[in-house]
Each structure stands twice: as C-alpha cells, then as structure tokens.
Amino acid sequence: MKSSIGKKFFMSVTGLFLITFIFVHLSLNLLLIVDDSGDLFNMAAHFMATNPAIKIMEPVLALGFLVHIIWSFVITLENKKARPISYNSGDKVLSPIAPSKNMLILGGMVLVFLVMHIANFWWKFKISHVGLSEVHVMQGGVSVEMENAYALVAGFFKASPLYCIIYMVGAALLGLHISHGFWSALQTIGWNNQIWRKRLEVVARILAWVIAVGFAIIPLYFMIKF
C-alpha cells in the first residue's frame, strides 16, 4: 500500500463501502418521519442492535471510516508535495462549488458532523444509555421489550432547533462530499473512460441530492411539525 495508486484504490473501495452504509442508515432514519408512534424506528433500531451480523460489521465499519479518513489526509499531502500548484481536475459536479478541489475540507467538516452525531446518539445507544427508556412493541403478535430509540432521537430534534440546523448543514456537506467521491472512486477502480465518466457524474448528482435531502428532511420534519 506504499504507492499512491494503491492508496487511492483502497480509499475508493472504503468510500464505496461507506456510501452503501450511508444509504442503509438513511433508510432506517427515514422511519422517524414515516411513523410518529415510533414503533417502526424502534423495531429497526432493535434489529440493528441485536443482529449478530450487524455486531460483526460495526468494527469493520469503524475501521473503514478510520482508514478512509487517514488515507485522505495522506494522499492530499502527497499530492501537494508532488504538485504544489493545484491543477484543473475538470470536475463539473455541483459547480461552481467544485467539491473535487475541496474534498479534504469537506471531509473534515463531515468528520466534525460525524463526531457530533456519535456523541449525541451512538454513544447513548451503545455506551452510556443516558436518556434511553424502555418500551414494549408488538412484533408478530408478541410484545417485545426494547429501548425507546425513537423517543431519544425525536426528542433531541424537537428540543434543539440549533442541532436541527447543524444536522441539515451536515447533510448538505455529506452530499457535496459524495457528489465527487462516488464517481471518482469508480473511476479509480477502472471506470475511467469519457462515456462512463459523464454517466457517473449524473449518477453522482442524483446520489448527492438523495442523501442530502433525505437526511435534511428528518430534522426539518420535526422543526415544522413540533
């Protein structure tokens, strides 16, 4: 993994893996606004917390995030040493913001958002359990006791308009980061001809909007309704 190409390839693979996780995470989070009773979200959160396969994937996911972040810094520093004057990458995705020229900055902002998200939710779900109550949900005609994840997440959004705004900004930054990262990752692993590049840029735009709007609509829902 000493070569620059090897690092970029590995970062591309981890990036695509993380995008897949983000889509799964978004799908589950959208249950927050589908069912105001919280049952659907609680069942999904309970499944994620108790499923053995998910427990195995959690450290893999954490390692993927860590490697992706470290490699991005290493590659950026190597590129700056090799070419002190930045070059025109030709990225037109979401122009004029040009995420390709600001991937490290965008990634850093997304990292800050991720840390806040972990501190407010993941840490409480997995470690401290502060603010988590128990609830009974009917599953297949049987009452199952589980943590009331919906009450914690929804309550946080309802009580903190500031965090809702920060969450929406984080969603937009994540969309921008993925808008370039998605097609760039596929290009790195071999889909690098001009025909596929144009198609992937279109897919990247759609992907960026789906992720940004999908995550942003959740806090917006709670701000407007409650």
Short mmCIF file of C-alpha atoms in Angstrom, two decimals:
data_model
loop_
_atom_site.label_atom_id
_atom_site.label_comp_id
_atom_site.label_asym_id
_atom_site.label_seq_id
_atom_site.Cartn_x
_atom_site.Cartn_y
_atom_site.Cartn_z
CA MET A 1 0.00 0.00 0.00
CA LYS A 2 3.03 2.25 -0.42
CA SER A 3 2.15 3.50 -3.91
CA SER A 4 -0.16 6.45 -4.44
CA ILE A 5 -2.32 4.35 -6.78
CA GLY A 6 -2.68 1.66 -4.12
CA LYS A 7 -3.74 4.21 -1.51
CA LYS A 8 -6.28 5.78 -3.89
CA PHE A 9 -7.68 2.36 -4.81
CA PHE A 10 -8.05 1.37 -1.17
CA MET A 11 -9.65 4.70 -0.29
CA SER A 12 -12.06 4.29 -3.20
CA VAL A 13 -13.12 0.84 -2.02
CA THR A 14 -13.66 2.05 1.56
CA GLY A 15 -15.53 5.08 0.23
CA LEU A 16 -17.96 2.95 -1.77
CA PHE A 17 -18.43 0.71 1.26
CA LEU A 18 -19.25 3.76 3.41
CA ILE A 19 -21.71 5.10 0.82
CA THR A 20 -23.55 1.77 1.00
CA PHE A 21 -23.70 2.09 4.78
CA ILE A 22 -24.97 5.67 4.48
CA PHE A 23 -27.86 4.51 2.29
CA VAL A 24 -28.81 1.82 4.82
CA HIS A 25 -28.53 4.36 7.63
CA LEU A 26 -30.68 6.86 5.71
CA SER A 27 -33.34 4.23 5.00
CA LEU A 28 -33.62 3.42 8.70
CA ASN A 29 -33.61 7.08 9.76
CA LEU A 30 -36.46 7.92 7.40
CA LEU A 31 -38.64 5.66 9.54
CA LEU A 32 -38.56 8.53 12.05
CA ILE A 33 -40.94 10.52 9.85
CA VAL A 34 -42.95 7.61 8.47
CA ASP A 35 -44.42 6.51 11.79
CA ASP A 36 -44.99 9.07 14.58
CA SER A 37 -45.68 6.27 17.07
CA GLY A 38 -42.00 5.34 16.82
CA ASP A 39 -42.70 1.62 16.57
CA LEU A 40 -41.12 1.14 13.14
CA PHE A 41 -37.97 3.03 14.08
CA ASN A 42 -37.70 1.22 17.40
CA MET A 43 -38.05 -2.16 15.72
CA ALA A 44 -35.38 -1.25 13.17
CA ALA A 45 -33.04 0.05 15.88
CA HIS A 46 -33.65 -3.07 17.97
CA PHE A 47 -32.87 -5.30 15.00
CA MET A 48 -29.64 -3.41 14.30
CA ALA A 49 -28.63 -3.64 17.96
CA THR A 50 -29.33 -7.35 18.39
CA ASN A 51 -28.46 -8.85 15.00
CA PRO A 52 -25.15 -10.80 15.23
CA ALA A 53 -24.15 -9.90 11.67
CA ILE A 54 -24.57 -6.19 12.40
CA LYS A 55 -22.44 -6.53 15.54
CA ILE A 56 -19.67 -8.05 13.44
CA MET A 57 -19.99 -5.30 10.84
CA GLU A 58 -19.73 -2.45 13.36
CA PRO A 59 -15.96 -2.72 13.96
CA VAL A 60 -15.44 -3.24 10.21
CA LEU A 61 -17.41 -0.08 9.55
CA ALA A 62 -15.43 1.85 12.16
CA LEU A 63 -12.19 0.64 10.60
CA GLY A 64 -13.47 1.67 7.17
CA PHE A 65 -14.14 5.21 8.39
CA LEU A 66 -10.74 5.41 10.09
CA VAL A 67 -8.81 4.16 7.07
CA HIS A 68 -10.75 6.41 4.69
CA ILE A 69 -10.02 9.49 6.80
CA ILE A 70 -6.32 8.72 7.32
CA TRP A 71 -5.75 7.84 3.65
CA SER A 72 -7.46 11.05 2.50
CA PHE A 73 -5.02 13.14 4.56
CA VAL A 74 -2.02 11.11 3.38
CA ILE A 75 -2.99 11.32 -0.31
CA THR A 76 -3.74 15.06 -0.08
CA LEU A 77 -0.33 15.75 1.49
CA GLU A 78 1.43 13.60 -1.13
CA ASN A 79 -0.39 15.40 -3.94
CA LYS A 80 0.57 18.81 -2.54
CA LYS A 81 4.22 17.78 -2.33
CA ALA A 82 4.19 16.39 -5.86
CA ARG A 83 2.27 19.33 -7.34
CA PRO A 84 2.38 22.49 -5.21
CA ILE A 85 0.21 24.34 -7.75
CA SER A 86 -3.26 22.82 -7.93
CA TYR A 87 -4.45 21.59 -11.31
CA ASN A 88 -7.82 21.75 -13.02
CA SER A 89 -9.47 18.41 -12.36
CA GLY A 90 -12.32 19.04 -14.77
CA ASP A 91 -14.94 18.27 -12.13
CA LYS A 92 -18.23 19.90 -13.05
CA VAL A 93 -20.37 18.21 -10.42
CA LEU A 94 -22.39 20.74 -8.47
CA SER A 95 -20.36 23.55 -9.97
CA PRO A 96 -19.36 26.24 -9.01
CA ILE A 97 -18.76 24.71 -5.56
CA ALA A 98 -16.26 22.29 -7.13
CA PRO A 99 -16.12 19.62 -4.42
CA SER A 100 -13.19 17.93 -6.16
CA LYS A 101 -11.00 20.88 -5.18
CA ASN A 102 -12.18 20.90 -1.58
CA MET A 103 -12.55 17.21 -0.72
CA LEU A 104 -10.26 17.41 2.31
CA ILE A 105 -12.10 20.45 3.69
CA LEU A 106 -15.48 18.87 3.03
CA GLY A 107 -14.29 15.62 4.56
CA GLY A 108 -13.08 17.47 7.65
CA MET A 109 -16.47 19.16 8.04
CA VAL A 110 -18.26 15.85 7.59
CA LEU A 111 -15.96 14.36 10.24
CA VAL A 112 -16.98 17.09 12.72
CA PHE A 113 -20.62 16.36 11.96
CA LEU A 114 -19.98 12.62 12.41
CA VAL A 115 -18.35 13.18 15.81
CA MET A 116 -21.36 15.24 16.95
CA HIS A 117 -23.70 12.54 15.68
CA ILE A 118 -21.79 9.82 17.54
CA ALA A 119 -21.71 11.85 20.76
CA ASN A 120 -25.43 12.61 20.69
CA PHE A 121 -26.79 9.26 19.53
CA TRP A 122 -24.40 6.32 19.06
CA TRP A 123 -22.68 6.86 22.41
CA LYS A 124 -26.01 6.92 24.22
CA PHE A 125 -27.31 3.86 22.37
CA LYS A 126 -24.20 1.75 22.84
CA ILE A 127 -22.31 3.01 25.88
CA SER A 128 -23.95 5.38 28.36
CA HIS A 129 -27.66 4.66 27.70
CA VAL A 130 -28.40 8.11 29.13
CA GLY A 131 -31.91 9.22 28.17
CA LEU A 132 -32.91 5.79 26.91
CA SER A 133 -36.14 4.37 28.28
CA GLU A 134 -37.79 1.01 27.63
CA VAL A 135 -40.87 0.46 25.50
CA HIS A 136 -43.00 -2.54 24.50
CA VAL A 137 -43.63 -3.00 20.77
CA MET A 138 -45.85 -5.64 19.18
CA GLN A 139 -43.93 -7.87 16.77
CA GLY A 140 -45.77 -10.79 15.20
CA GLY A 141 -48.46 -10.62 17.85
CA VAL A 142 -45.88 -10.72 20.66
CA SER A 143 -44.98 -7.80 22.92
CA VAL A 144 -41.23 -7.24 22.78
CA GLU A 145 -39.38 -5.01 25.22
CA MET A 146 -36.76 -2.78 23.64
CA GLU A 147 -35.04 0.56 24.07
CA ASN A 148 -37.11 3.55 23.01
CA ALA A 149 -34.65 4.85 20.43
CA TYR A 150 -37.37 6.92 18.77
CA ALA A 151 -38.03 8.93 21.94
CA LEU A 152 -34.32 9.77 22.27
CA VAL A 153 -33.74 10.82 18.66
CA ALA A 154 -37.08 12.55 18.08
CA GLY A 155 -36.86 14.26 21.47
CA PHE A 156 -33.43 15.63 20.63
CA PHE A 157 -34.63 17.09 17.34
CA LYS A 158 -37.73 18.58 18.96
CA ALA A 159 -35.76 20.17 21.77
CA SER A 160 -32.86 21.60 19.77
CA PRO A 161 -33.62 23.69 16.65
CA LEU A 162 -29.92 24.61 16.57
CA TYR A 163 -28.89 20.98 16.24
CA CYS A 164 -31.56 20.53 13.55
CA ILE A 165 -29.90 23.31 11.54
CA ILE A 166 -26.43 21.84 12.12
CA TYR A 167 -27.75 18.43 11.06
CA MET A 168 -29.15 19.86 7.82
CA VAL A 169 -25.86 21.63 7.07
CA GLY A 170 -24.03 18.37 7.76
CA ALA A 171 -26.37 16.57 5.35
CA ALA A 172 -25.58 19.12 2.63
CA LEU A 173 -21.83 18.76 3.22
CA LEU A 174 -22.12 14.98 3.08
CA GLY A 175 -23.95 15.25 -0.23
CA LEU A 176 -21.23 17.51 -1.64
CA HIS A 177 -18.51 15.14 -0.47
CA ILE A 178 -20.21 12.15 -2.08
CA SER A 179 -21.01 14.06 -5.29
CA HIS A 180 -17.34 13.92 -6.22
CA GLY A 181 -16.26 10.90 -4.19
CA PHE A 182 -18.71 8.47 -5.80
CA TRP A 183 -17.72 8.84 -9.44
CA SER A 184 -14.08 9.43 -8.51
CA ALA A 185 -13.99 6.11 -6.63
CA LEU A 186 -15.48 4.19 -9.56
CA GLN A 187 -13.09 5.96 -11.92
CA THR A 188 -10.15 4.91 -9.75
CA ILE A 189 -11.14 1.24 -9.83
CA GLY A 190 -11.38 1.21 -13.63
CA TRP A 191 -14.48 3.01 -14.95
CA ASN A 192 -12.42 5.87 -16.31
CA ASN A 193 -13.41 6.32 -19.93
CA GLN A 194 -15.16 9.51 -21.00
CA ILE A 195 -18.53 7.87 -21.65
CA TRP A 196 -18.75 6.32 -18.20
CA ARG A 197 -17.38 9.45 -16.52
CA LYS A 198 -20.26 11.55 -17.84
CA ARG A 199 -22.79 8.96 -16.75
CA LEU A 200 -21.23 8.62 -13.32
CA GLU A 201 -21.27 12.39 -12.85
CA VAL A 202 -25.03 12.34 -13.47
CA VAL A 203 -25.47 9.47 -11.01
CA ALA A 204 -23.29 11.38 -8.53
CA ARG A 205 -25.56 14.43 -8.77
CA ILE A 206 -28.64 12.30 -8.12
CA LEU A 207 -26.92 10.43 -5.30
CA ALA A 208 -25.80 13.69 -3.68
CA TRP A 209 -29.31 15.15 -3.76
CA VAL A 210 -30.94 11.98 -2.43
CA ILE A 211 -28.54 11.76 0.50
CA ALA A 212 -28.53 15.49 1.31
CA VAL A 213 -32.30 15.93 1.06
CA GLY A 214 -33.01 12.57 2.70
CA PHE A 215 -31.05 13.36 5.83
CA ALA A 216 -32.03 17.05 5.93
CA ILE A 217 -35.75 16.34 5.71
CA ILE A 218 -35.72 14.47 9.04
CA PRO A 219 -34.84 17.40 11.36
CA LEU A 220 -36.88 19.71 9.13
CA TYR A 221 -39.92 17.48 9.70
CA PHE A 222 -39.58 17.75 13.48
CA MET A 223 -38.94 21.52 13.33
CA ILE A 224 -42.08 22.13 11.27
CA LYS A 225 -44.44 19.64 12.92
CA PHE A 226 -43.42 20.04 16.55
#
